[in-house]
Amino acid sequence: MPLMIEGKPIGGVPKTVQEFLDKYDFKDSSNKLKSGPLKKVAPIGLLYVGQREFAATSPEDEKILVMGSEDATTCHIVIIRHTGCGAVCIAHFDGYGSDKAVKDIMRVMNDLCKNKPFGRYELHIAGGFKDDDESSEKVSIKTLSNDNIHRISTNGPHELKILLTDWQGVTKYVVRQGFYMDDEQKQYRIYSSHYSGNAGESIHFNTPFSTFDVNNSTCADRLNCAVSYHGAWWYTCCYSSNLNGKYYHGNHSSYADGVAWLPFHRSNYSLKKTTMMIRK
């Protein structure tokens, strides 16, 4: 799952919340969220989620109009939305039983979106802070990890669709059948069967995921492709695509470190927009 901050990919999930805060300032967005006006809603059409609970709904549900939860301290309010079918889930995580909760959530969301249009899962998190025993921090990192995509993709057969748009407005696509992802122990390897599309094949399947601090590249000199090309991806030595590379405006002078898909554009051209979507 590409992790985005303000619409730009940042590569792998940080190991600590402090590492996150050292690179990104969320004060403005958090102050804006806290200073927003309160909105009173009627009990009719309201679904309230308590701690260690979750609920999901879809546009076809005429009974549920608003979902909400109580205040979160070290807990996290997690909202997942599927852009294709419009299904939304809200959950109140406190770190207990979160592995099972994610599996249950994605099973419900996949059922709501079955045979619906392609889309991507958007994850929004509110709450949590730095506490002495780091309990809130652990919930944050776990929620953002690739393990969640592993749980999504192994819940039955899936399709992966990738959309690629350049700065001239040309969009190409890739569809892969039989897509799934391994867990952390198997280094988030991804697999697929049949290819279709017009963007060309450009992902190294059955290849471990590499980040700045976990080098799974296959270069004989132990070159870390994630460091050299400023991304996090399924590298060999090194890539045919690099969708978590630096975000440049089209052509760039630096070598191969942009948002690249080589069958579409050369290595010193960075794409304008990329989207990776899965559906059951």
mmCIF file of N, CA, C and O in Angstrom, residues 42-47 57-67:
data_model
loop_
_atom_site.group_PDB
_atom_site.id
_atom_site.type_symbol
_atom_site.label_atom_id
_atom_site.label_comp_id
_atom_site.label_asym_id
_atom_site.label_seq_id
_atom_site.Cartn_x
_atom_site.Cartn_y
_atom_site.Cartn_z
ATOM 1 N N ALA A 42 -29.446 14.119 14.929
ATOM 2 C CA ALA A 42 -30.555 13.445 15.594
ATOM 3 C C ALA A 42 -30.222 11.975 15.791
ATOM 4 O O ALA A 42 -29.410 11.410 15.056
ATOM 5 N N PRO A 43 -30.825 11.339 16.787
ATOM 6 C CA PRO A 43 -30.534 9.908 17.007
ATOM 7 C C PRO A 43 -31.005 9.024 15.865
ATOM 8 O O PRO A 43 -30.454 7.952 15.645
ATOM 9 N N ILE A 44 -32.020 9.474 15.137
ATOM 10 C CA ILE A 44 -32.505 8.688 14.002
ATOM 11 C C ILE A 44 -31.457 8.732 12.879
ATOM 12 O O ILE A 44 -31.023 9.802 12.457
ATOM 13 N N GLY A 45 -31.048 7.577 12.421
ATOM 14 C CA GLY A 45 -30.044 7.506 11.366
ATOM 15 C C GLY A 45 -28.622 7.530 11.872
ATOM 16 O O GLY A 45 -27.681 7.500 11.081
ATOM 17 N N LEU A 46 -28.422 7.588 13.208
ATOM 18 C CA LEU A 46 -27.084 7.627 13.793
ATOM 19 C C LEU A 46 -26.666 6.236 14.257
ATOM 20 O O LEU A 46 -27.427 5.544 14.936
ATOM 21 N N LEU A 47 -25.464 5.828 13.892
ATOM 22 C CA LEU A 47 -24.881 4.583 14.380
ATOM 23 C C LEU A 47 -23.637 4.933 15.185
ATOM 24 O O LEU A 47 -22.681 5.491 14.653
ATOM 25 N N THR A 57 -21.095 0.701 6.484
ATOM 26 C CA THR A 57 -22.332 0.936 5.749
ATOM 27 C C THR A 57 -21.988 1.251 4.296
ATOM 28 O O THR A 57 -20.813 1.437 3.951
ATOM 29 N N SER A 58 -23.005 1.304 3.449
ATOM 30 C CA SER A 58 -22.821 1.602 2.028
ATOM 31 C C SER A 58 -23.920 2.560 1.573
ATOM 32 O O SER A 58 -24.916 2.761 2.288
ATOM 33 N N PRO A 59 -23.775 3.165 0.397
ATOM 34 C CA PRO A 59 -24.797 4.102 -0.084
ATOM 35 C C PRO A 59 -26.186 3.474 -0.232
ATOM 36 O O PRO A 59 -27.194 4.196 -0.216
ATOM 37 N N GLU A 60 -26.239 2.149 -0.359
ATOM 38 C CA GLU A 60 -27.547 1.485 -0.500
ATOM 39 C C GLU A 60 -28.296 1.405 0.825
ATOM 40 O O GLU A 60 -29.493 1.118 0.848
ATOM 41 N N ASP A 61 -27.607 1.662 1.934
ATOM 42 C CA ASP A 61 -28.222 1.590 3.260
ATOM 43 C C ASP A 61 -28.994 2.882 3.524
ATOM 44 O O ASP A 61 -28.404 3.942 3.705
ATOM 45 N N GLU A 62 -30.319 2.795 3.571
ATOM 46 C CA GLU A 62 -31.149 3.971 3.782
ATOM 47 C C GLU A 62 -31.394 4.271 5.256
ATOM 48 O O GLU A 62 -31.988 5.294 5.599
ATOM 49 N N LYS A 63 -30.943 3.402 6.138
ATOM 50 C CA LYS A 63 -31.185 3.577 7.566
ATOM 51 C C LYS A 63 -30.078 4.390 8.251
ATOM 52 O O LYS A 63 -30.345 5.175 9.161
ATOM 53 N N ILE A 64 -28.817 4.166 7.847
ATOM 54 C CA ILE A 64 -27.685 4.808 8.500
ATOM 55 C C ILE A 64 -27.266 6.051 7.712
ATOM 56 O O ILE A 64 -26.879 5.963 6.549
ATOM 57 N N LEU A 65 -27.340 7.198 8.371
ATOM 58 C CA LEU A 65 -26.974 8.461 7.738
ATOM 59 C C LEU A 65 -25.668 9.025 8.296
ATOM 60 O O LEU A 65 -24.927 9.712 7.596
ATOM 61 N N VAL A 66 -25.392 8.739 9.581
ATOM 62 C CA VAL A 66 -24.198 9.267 10.241
ATOM 63 C C VAL A 66 -23.612 8.171 11.121
ATOM 64 O O VAL A 66 -24.353 7.448 11.804
ATOM 65 N N MET A 67 -22.272 8.042 11.099
ATOM 66 C CA MET A 67 -21.583 7.154 12.022
ATOM 67 C C MET A 67 -20.593 7.967 12.848
ATOM 68 O O MET A 67 -20.001 8.923 12.344
#
